XYZ file of C-alpha atoms in Angstrom:
532
model
C 0.160 -0.025 -0.054
C 2.791 2.151 0.285
C 3.972 4.260 3.869
C 3.108 7.334 2.265
C -0.896 6.482 2.163
C -0.538 4.852 5.700
C 0.609 8.027 7.337
C -2.781 10.038 7.129
C -5.603 7.158 8.366
C -2.696 6.554 11.212
C -2.804 9.564 12.372
C -6.480 9.687 12.597
C -6.409 6.766 14.474
C -4.015 7.949 16.985
C -6.066 10.643 17.993
C -9.248 9.101 17.795
C -8.429 5.366 19.164
C -4.842 5.400 20.035
C -4.302 7.924 22.515
C -7.443 7.815 24.831
C -7.286 3.994 24.989
C -3.219 4.869 26.149
C -4.453 7.124 29.061
C -7.423 4.912 29.708
C -4.377 2.008 31.166
C -2.091 4.548 32.309
C -5.098 5.932 34.359
C -6.195 2.900 36.023
C -3.245 1.117 36.285
C -2.009 4.460 38.456
C -5.348 4.080 40.415
C -5.582 0.598 40.927
C -2.475 0.078 41.284
C -2.414 -3.429 39.993
C -1.724 -5.504 36.490
C -4.337 -6.196 34.355
C -6.564 -9.073 35.975
C -6.410 -7.275 39.037
C -7.719 -3.960 37.194
C -10.423 -5.229 35.245
C -11.984 -7.343 38.313
C -14.394 -4.429 38.661
C -15.673 -4.820 34.767
C -14.660 -8.840 34.355
C -11.483 -10.766 35.637
C -11.994 -12.719 32.347
C -10.251 -9.200 30.406
C -7.233 -9.415 32.531
C -6.952 -12.928 31.330
C -7.196 -11.758 28.005
C -4.610 -9.343 27.680
C -2.275 -12.264 30.020
C -2.788 -14.587 27.210
C -2.537 -12.351 24.313
C 0.741 -10.768 25.802
C 2.492 -14.433 26.286
C 1.265 -15.504 22.426
C 2.607 -12.414 21.361
C 6.068 -12.795 23.441
C 6.195 -16.308 21.825
C 6.991 -15.463 18.402
C 8.605 -11.823 19.304
C 11.655 -13.367 20.899
C 11.829 -15.587 17.858
C 12.239 -12.305 15.582
C 14.979 -11.173 18.260
C 16.582 -14.030 18.039
C 16.629 -13.943 13.700
C 18.178 -10.548 14.458
C 20.887 -11.708 16.848
C 21.724 -14.297 14.187
C 22.362 -11.769 11.707
C 24.165 -9.768 14.177
C 26.585 -11.995 15.072
C 27.353 -12.829 11.503
C 28.042 -8.805 10.683
C 31.232 -9.720 12.650
C 32.528 -10.271 9.061
C 34.386 -8.923 6.061
C 32.915 -9.644 3.434
C 29.631 -9.939 4.738
C 28.426 -13.393 4.089
C 25.229 -12.613 2.512
C 27.516 -10.949 -0.073
C 28.267 -13.481 -2.505
C 26.832 -17.108 -3.704
C 28.810 -20.198 -1.803
C 30.263 -22.842 -3.820
C 28.145 -25.789 -4.796
C 29.486 -28.420 -2.551
C 28.925 -31.343 -5.556
C 30.370 -29.300 -8.343
C 33.736 -27.712 -8.172
C 34.189 -24.113 -8.669
C 30.239 -23.637 -9.059
C 28.205 -21.711 -7.163
C 24.809 -22.869 -5.806
C 22.069 -22.988 -8.182
C 19.075 -21.732 -5.919
C 21.222 -18.800 -4.788
C 21.989 -17.391 -8.563
C 18.386 -18.058 -8.903
C 17.232 -16.042 -6.462
C 19.698 -13.272 -4.956
C 22.688 -13.552 -2.488
C 20.592 -11.830 0.533
C 17.883 -14.085 -0.409
C 19.557 -16.954 -0.231
C 21.291 -16.117 3.140
C 17.636 -15.429 4.550
C 15.770 -18.246 3.252
C 18.396 -20.966 3.187
C 21.415 -20.121 5.334
C 19.735 -18.748 8.556
C 16.120 -20.504 8.134
C 16.534 -23.196 5.785
C 13.094 -23.268 5.518
C 11.010 -25.704 3.657
C 8.494 -25.443 0.453
C 5.400 -25.342 2.859
C 3.989 -25.568 6.012
C 3.100 -28.933 6.183
C 6.516 -30.082 5.722
C 7.842 -29.037 9.350
C 11.486 -30.406 8.967
C 13.852 -30.180 11.469
C 15.167 -28.250 14.670
C 17.765 -25.798 12.903
C 20.211 -25.955 16.352
C 21.782 -22.523 15.955
C 18.437 -20.828 15.933
C 17.130 -22.541 18.846
C 20.844 -21.713 20.704
C 19.823 -17.938 19.323
C 16.458 -18.111 20.729
C 17.571 -19.084 23.798
C 20.359 -16.422 24.222
C 17.566 -13.986 23.510
C 15.171 -15.270 26.490
C 18.283 -15.250 28.392
C 18.940 -11.518 27.738
C 15.655 -10.849 28.541
C 15.178 -12.765 31.903
C 18.224 -10.639 33.116
C 17.085 -7.537 32.070
C 13.699 -8.379 34.022
C 14.620 -10.564 36.666
C 13.849 -7.924 39.082
C 11.069 -6.381 37.814
C 10.760 -2.428 37.335
C 13.791 -2.277 39.238
C 16.416 -4.281 36.670
C 13.838 -2.900 33.759
C 13.936 0.700 34.753
C 18.097 0.437 34.075
C 18.257 -1.178 30.688
C 15.367 0.698 29.185
C 18.197 4.018 29.255
C 19.992 2.313 26.904
C 17.815 0.399 24.743
C 15.805 3.390 24.517
C 18.575 6.106 23.537
C 21.129 3.570 21.624
C 18.111 3.447 18.712
C 17.869 7.342 18.240
C 22.278 7.339 18.029
C 21.957 4.677 15.390
C 19.138 6.043 13.588
C 20.540 9.471 13.488
C 23.821 7.937 12.087
C 22.121 5.898 9.407
C 19.763 9.324 8.614
C 22.951 11.430 8.183
C 24.506 8.557 6.009
C 21.436 7.927 4.029
C 21.002 11.633 2.902
C 24.233 11.339 1.172
C 23.400 8.206 -1.079
C 22.140 9.209 -4.183
C 18.457 7.939 -4.723
C 17.600 9.261 -1.116
C 15.635 12.299 -1.917
C 13.738 10.131 -4.177
C 13.069 7.487 -1.215
C 11.811 10.752 0.951
C 9.668 12.081 -1.954
C 7.995 8.569 -2.214
C 7.392 8.799 1.442
C 5.962 11.932 2.160
C 3.649 12.188 -1.555
C 0.371 11.128 -0.493
C -0.957 8.796 -2.611
C -5.123 9.752 -2.782
C -6.425 6.755 -4.881
C -4.741 4.094 -1.968
C -6.686 6.015 0.577
C -9.971 5.204 -1.389
C -9.215 1.185 -0.279
C -10.939 0.509 3.255
C -7.744 -2.020 3.590
C -5.664 0.900 4.236
C -7.539 1.915 6.682
C -8.037 -1.044 8.794
C -4.202 -1.680 8.504
C -3.472 1.713 10.193
C -6.251 1.454 13.001
C -4.620 -1.820 13.523
C -1.045 -0.756 13.808
C -2.055 1.523 16.423
C -2.353 -1.137 19.077
C 1.279 -2.719 18.131
C 2.817 0.744 17.669
C 1.552 1.976 21.721
C 1.166 -2.109 22.678
C -2.260 -1.034 24.043
C -4.344 -3.770 25.280
C -1.273 -5.793 26.424
C -1.559 -5.300 29.991
C 2.001 -4.028 29.970
C 1.220 -0.657 30.502
C -1.043 -1.051 33.442
C 1.877 -3.117 35.035
C 4.216 -0.005 34.994
C 1.514 2.281 35.573
C 0.793 0.515 38.562
C 4.705 1.873 39.663
C 3.748 5.510 39.237
C 3.189 7.922 42.337
C -0.459 8.494 43.064
C -0.008 12.054 42.427
C 1.892 11.617 38.863
C 0.263 13.346 36.194
C -1.073 10.410 33.535
C -2.432 12.510 31.271
C 0.669 14.205 30.520
C 2.561 11.006 30.146
C -0.023 9.508 27.757
C -0.218 12.527 25.982
C 3.650 12.828 25.589
C 4.715 8.967 25.017
C 1.990 8.376 22.098
C 3.647 11.705 20.444
C 7.321 10.654 20.857
C 6.562 7.350 19.850
C 4.710 8.595 16.484
C 7.394 11.137 15.973
C 9.862 8.693 16.593
C 8.346 6.273 13.984
C 8.184 9.049 11.462
C 11.837 9.598 12.588
C 12.574 6.188 11.749
C 10.569 6.068 8.645
C 12.967 9.142 7.474
C 16.095 7.151 7.687
C 14.850 3.973 6.302
C 13.607 5.203 3.357
C 16.963 7.525 2.624
C 18.829 3.874 2.680
C 15.412 2.355 0.494
C 15.913 5.400 -2.126
C 19.813 4.479 -2.387
C 18.694 0.746 -2.824
C 15.980 1.498 -5.377
C 18.338 3.845 -7.304
C 21.186 1.438 -7.740
C 18.841 -1.511 -9.278
C 17.116 0.570 -11.166
C 20.830 1.663 -12.455
C 21.820 -1.680 -12.784
C 18.309 -2.242 -14.810
C 19.735 0.600 -17.239
C 22.997 -0.888 -17.476
C 21.593 -4.589 -18.622
C 19.665 -2.617 -21.482
C 22.839 -0.561 -22.670
C 24.569 -3.530 -22.815
C 22.726 -5.448 -24.357
C 20.824 -3.460 -26.739
C 17.122 -3.770 -25.460
C 14.341 -1.673 -25.880
C 13.902 1.133 -22.865
C 11.762 0.012 -19.907
C 11.819 -3.741 -20.966
C 13.404 -4.720 -17.876
C 11.181 -4.685 -14.260
C 12.764 -5.035 -11.050
C 10.636 -8.156 -10.559
C 12.258 -9.918 -13.642
C 16.163 -8.462 -12.656
C 17.668 -11.298 -10.580
C 16.504 -13.782 -13.083
C 17.332 -12.328 -15.847
C 21.099 -11.279 -14.942
C 21.647 -15.104 -13.592
C 20.231 -16.045 -17.109
C 22.762 -13.798 -18.634
C 25.507 -14.885 -16.448
C 25.184 -18.598 -17.678
C 23.557 -18.179 -21.724
C 23.435 -16.538 -24.499
C 22.477 -12.556 -24.518
C 20.136 -13.270 -27.377
C 17.928 -15.612 -24.511
C 17.071 -11.966 -22.862
C 14.680 -11.291 -26.421
C 12.540 -14.010 -25.266
C 11.810 -13.148 -21.779
C 8.619 -11.702 -20.325
C 9.360 -7.935 -19.682
C 7.195 -5.007 -17.923
C 7.689 -1.774 -17.619
C 9.856 -0.635 -14.835
C 9.383 2.631 -12.701
C 11.939 4.089 -9.581
C 8.344 3.637 -7.135
C 7.907 -0.001 -7.975
C 11.160 -0.671 -5.954
C 9.370 1.097 -2.953
C 6.096 -0.224 -2.875
C 7.831 -3.731 -3.177
C 10.475 -3.189 -0.522
C 9.049 -2.357 3.279
C 7.323 -5.054 3.636
C 7.065 -7.687 6.194
C 10.847 -9.700 7.780
C 11.711 -8.918 3.921
C 12.225 -5.142 5.071
C 15.329 -5.893 7.559
C 16.701 -9.117 6.348
C 16.568 -8.825 2.516
C 15.834 -4.966 1.476
C 17.849 -3.221 3.893
C 21.082 -6.397 4.413
C 21.197 -5.934 0.385
C 21.053 -2.178 1.018
C 23.974 -2.262 3.481
C 25.952 -4.184 1.366
C 26.551 -0.844 -1.265
C 27.268 0.966 1.121
C 31.098 1.682 1.797
C 32.173 -0.367 5.490
C 29.092 -2.633 4.806
C 30.215 -4.633 8.041
C 30.582 -1.395 10.281
C 26.695 -0.740 9.030
C 25.111 -4.326 9.234
C 26.548 -4.370 13.212
C 24.837 -1.368 14.065
C 21.847 -1.612 12.174
C 21.297 -5.113 13.375
C 22.545 -3.788 16.938
C 19.878 -1.188 17.102
C 16.904 -3.817 15.979
C 17.900 -5.872 19.150
C 17.731 -3.530 21.699
C 14.346 -1.753 20.432
C 13.363 -5.619 20.290
C 14.260 -5.966 23.911
C 12.589 -2.656 24.558
C 9.033 -4.332 23.509
C 9.722 -7.369 25.325
C 10.177 -5.832 28.354
C 6.473 -4.676 28.555
C 5.232 -7.948 27.487
C 7.037 -9.870 30.163
C 5.629 -7.173 32.513
C 2.011 -7.802 31.195
C 2.521 -11.718 32.090
C 4.607 -11.526 35.218
C 2.052 -8.720 37.411
C -0.846 -10.733 36.516
C 0.733 -13.560 38.125
C 1.637 -12.032 41.020
C -1.648 -10.880 41.331
C -3.255 -13.869 41.018
C -0.806 -15.238 43.675
C 0.089 -18.151 41.540
C 3.482 -18.304 43.886
C 3.542 -18.259 47.298
C 5.100 -14.325 48.648
C 8.145 -16.437 50.104
C 8.852 -17.137 46.628
C 11.316 -14.560 45.000
C 9.999 -12.613 42.236
C 13.299 -14.166 40.358
C 11.807 -17.678 40.473
C 8.697 -16.558 38.497
C 10.465 -14.844 36.253
C 12.638 -17.208 35.198
C 9.750 -20.101 35.279
C 7.753 -17.851 32.592
C 10.933 -17.022 30.387
C 11.842 -20.662 30.839
C 7.835 -21.766 29.906
C 8.008 -19.234 27.054
C 11.328 -21.009 25.652
C 9.867 -23.883 25.316
C 6.395 -22.891 23.689
C 8.496 -21.332 20.946
C 10.675 -23.673 19.881
C 8.398 -24.849 17.286
C 9.408 -22.102 15.792
C 13.224 -22.839 15.610
C 11.697 -25.345 13.055
C 12.590 -25.151 9.044
C 8.844 -24.711 8.987
C 9.065 -21.649 12.023
C 8.816 -18.715 9.837
C 5.498 -19.908 8.293
C 3.961 -20.665 11.767
C 5.364 -17.127 13.019
C 3.567 -15.437 10.064
C 0.281 -17.190 11.344
C 0.701 -16.287 14.600
C 1.339 -12.436 13.209
C -1.179 -12.381 11.473
C -4.287 -14.075 13.607
C -2.937 -14.474 17.385
C -3.059 -10.818 18.450
C -5.008 -8.295 16.055
C -8.559 -9.200 16.799
C -7.973 -10.051 19.975
C -6.367 -6.384 20.970
C -9.406 -4.747 19.362
C -11.838 -6.574 21.688
C -9.933 -6.354 24.901
C -9.661 -2.803 23.570
C -13.231 -2.137 23.103
C -14.234 -3.773 26.533
C -11.672 -1.689 28.477
C -13.278 1.361 26.777
C -16.407 0.095 27.444
C -15.999 -0.823 30.843
C -14.696 2.320 31.787
C -16.851 4.320 30.623
C -20.140 2.588 31.541
C -19.267 -0.230 34.054
C -16.933 1.255 36.177
C -18.592 5.063 35.334
C -17.457 7.955 33.855
C -18.089 10.168 36.913
C -16.323 7.841 39.228
C -13.149 7.591 36.769
C -12.901 11.372 36.539
C -13.444 11.739 39.866
C -10.036 9.040 40.237
C -8.232 11.379 37.099
C -9.079 14.301 39.429
C -7.587 13.318 42.489
C -4.248 11.598 40.693
C -3.763 15.048 38.337
C -5.666 17.769 39.894
C -7.997 18.362 37.072
C -10.938 16.500 35.667
C -10.827 15.189 31.769
C -11.363 17.649 29.835
C -14.300 17.509 26.733
C -11.793 16.024 24.103
C -11.599 12.878 26.617
C -15.268 12.120 27.639
C -16.338 12.225 23.833
C -13.796 9.763 22.680
C -14.261 7.526 25.482
C -18.102 7.252 25.311
C -18.635 7.839 21.560
C -15.671 7.879 18.973
C -13.436 5.332 20.559
C -16.053 2.890 21.243
C -17.436 3.593 17.956
C -14.288 3.181 15.969
C -13.183 0.294 17.785
C -16.202 -1.728 17.007
C -16.431 -0.656 13.090
C -12.703 -2.108 13.223
C -13.535 -5.242 14.752
C -16.831 -5.652 11.984
C -14.366 -4.483 9.204
C -11.513 -6.968 10.553
C -14.253 -9.983 10.059
C -15.711 -8.977 7.309
C -11.623 -8.910 5.569
C -10.931 -12.457 7.302
C -14.414 -13.664 5.810
C -13.696 -12.746 1.709
C -10.049 -12.741 2.059
C -8.094 -15.896 1.321
C -5.527 -16.987 4.663
C -2.118 -17.109 3.010
C 1.578 -16.900 4.495
C 4.671 -16.506 2.282
C 6.374 -19.209 0.801
C 10.036 -20.042 -0.465
C 10.166 -22.710 -3.022
C 13.670 -24.129 -3.671
C 13.016 -26.025 -6.298
C 11.668 -23.195 -8.855
C 14.104 -21.885 -10.895
C 13.260 -19.232 -13.194
C 12.186 -15.261 -14.132
C 9.183 -15.317 -12.017
C 10.797 -16.869 -8.959
C 7.215 -17.509 -7.088
C 5.662 -20.210 -5.890
C 1.760 -21.008 -4.149
C 0.821 -22.478 -1.526
C -2.615 -22.810 1.148
C -3.228 -22.341 4.675
C -6.697 -22.959 5.822
C -7.682 -23.074 9.253
C -10.894 -21.884 10.367
C -12.358 -20.666 7.165
C -11.320 -23.317 4.446
C -11.174 -21.428 1.205
C -10.027 -23.804 -1.091
C -6.904 -21.970 -2.478
C -5.137 -18.803 -1.679
C -1.451 -17.009 -2.538
C 1.843 -16.207 -1.262
C 5.329 -14.922 -2.172
C 8.419 -15.146 -3.735
C 10.550 -12.544 -4.213
C 7.813 -10.300 -4.714
C 6.447 -12.616 -7.202
C 2.771 -13.441 -7.374
C 1.787 -16.789 -8.847
C -1.462 -18.766 -7.909
C -1.335 -23.018 -7.306
C -4.279 -25.482 -5.869
C -2.970 -27.699 -2.231
C -3.577 -27.256 1.064
C -1.591 -27.750 4.285
C -2.932 -29.888 7.068
């Protein structure tokens, strides 16, 4: 859809949905001084249990992504970088791996050397021990940071919060000096009015707010319970939400300046191919580039004329670059290869991602541990370090399925269906519970006691009318999308070698759709079949 079309609905959702719900969570946690289960007992204890469950599920796959980042970080201390060239085929002396030549060096390192991925979700494959070791290391780091709750988390957050700003600033300065950076920024800030007519853009923006601000996970309620009773939680809610959004925008500027360089670089490669082989202008698309280049390396130039060629535009690169894990592990790693001192930039980039991931995990773990303490699952004589260790161990053991060769597919399923709909439901009942069950007058009195003034008209209107209606609309729209859109995941087929570079596969849980499409290297292809 493009980030440029995403900013407008995102900002609207932030004002009408994100900040009001965020304020409720901070205020209720600070007032009642409990975790999600204790806070929502007056409304329904199941609401708190739901928040705890979602925090647990999200922690499983979120820390798996953190383990992938750790793997790339460790591999970044090499010169040249291991994804800079294709490895030799062990069965043919002097020849390169055919799978790598048919795709790209960064895609091969990601899909084959890192994930060693299977062709579809029905083939689980075996445990990838190096990824399992990285997963264990990631959970060990998280445990050490949250071992004593807010005491150790508060100290770790100074580094995990400030270090990414330093790295983003370095990348921004470097990115703005690269050719094509301006085109990337123009793309970012040029609204696409046509795309705004797509309801899915508005739905995605509204649901993204939950992950951007970590709403309905229970972590904010737990953290707010440690605030001083007279803390100005209204100021905290507005300030943190705005700083979070401005940071996202700041990161987008840094990322799109580098992506603009990457797009311009690939665009230049296409032009060089066109000129070298005397082909018509705009006859090779970005989708075909890797396959065409591999083909030209192995065959005669005359074969190029028989390839299916399309129009090439610089914007196409950017439209297909920023999506999913491919942005960090494929697109951005390839862009780093073209920068002088590539290993240093790779260390900075993946070091930044690791610290950002740690910061998010602090909130997820606090959203699990604090409610468990409220429930009294262990005797008070048992140290909190033991409960934290048991939670981290349980999460690690539960997440070992993501270290399988098919783990990336299962992670995509979790990411798409484990949290978004649940978070919408929980946020709706949080707002309705405060406005109509706990009572707006009572809640206003609590806020006045904490901050010295009652909530203004904006807060009362959004809590009682706007936010509930918006959340209900999002819920209905999300259900409609699930009902009418085939469920899918992205697949990698190592047996397919050709200019399309794509394969299809299926996922059909609750809704038994006969087919759906997936992507490899950005190229779509439909294929019948299913996964049990």
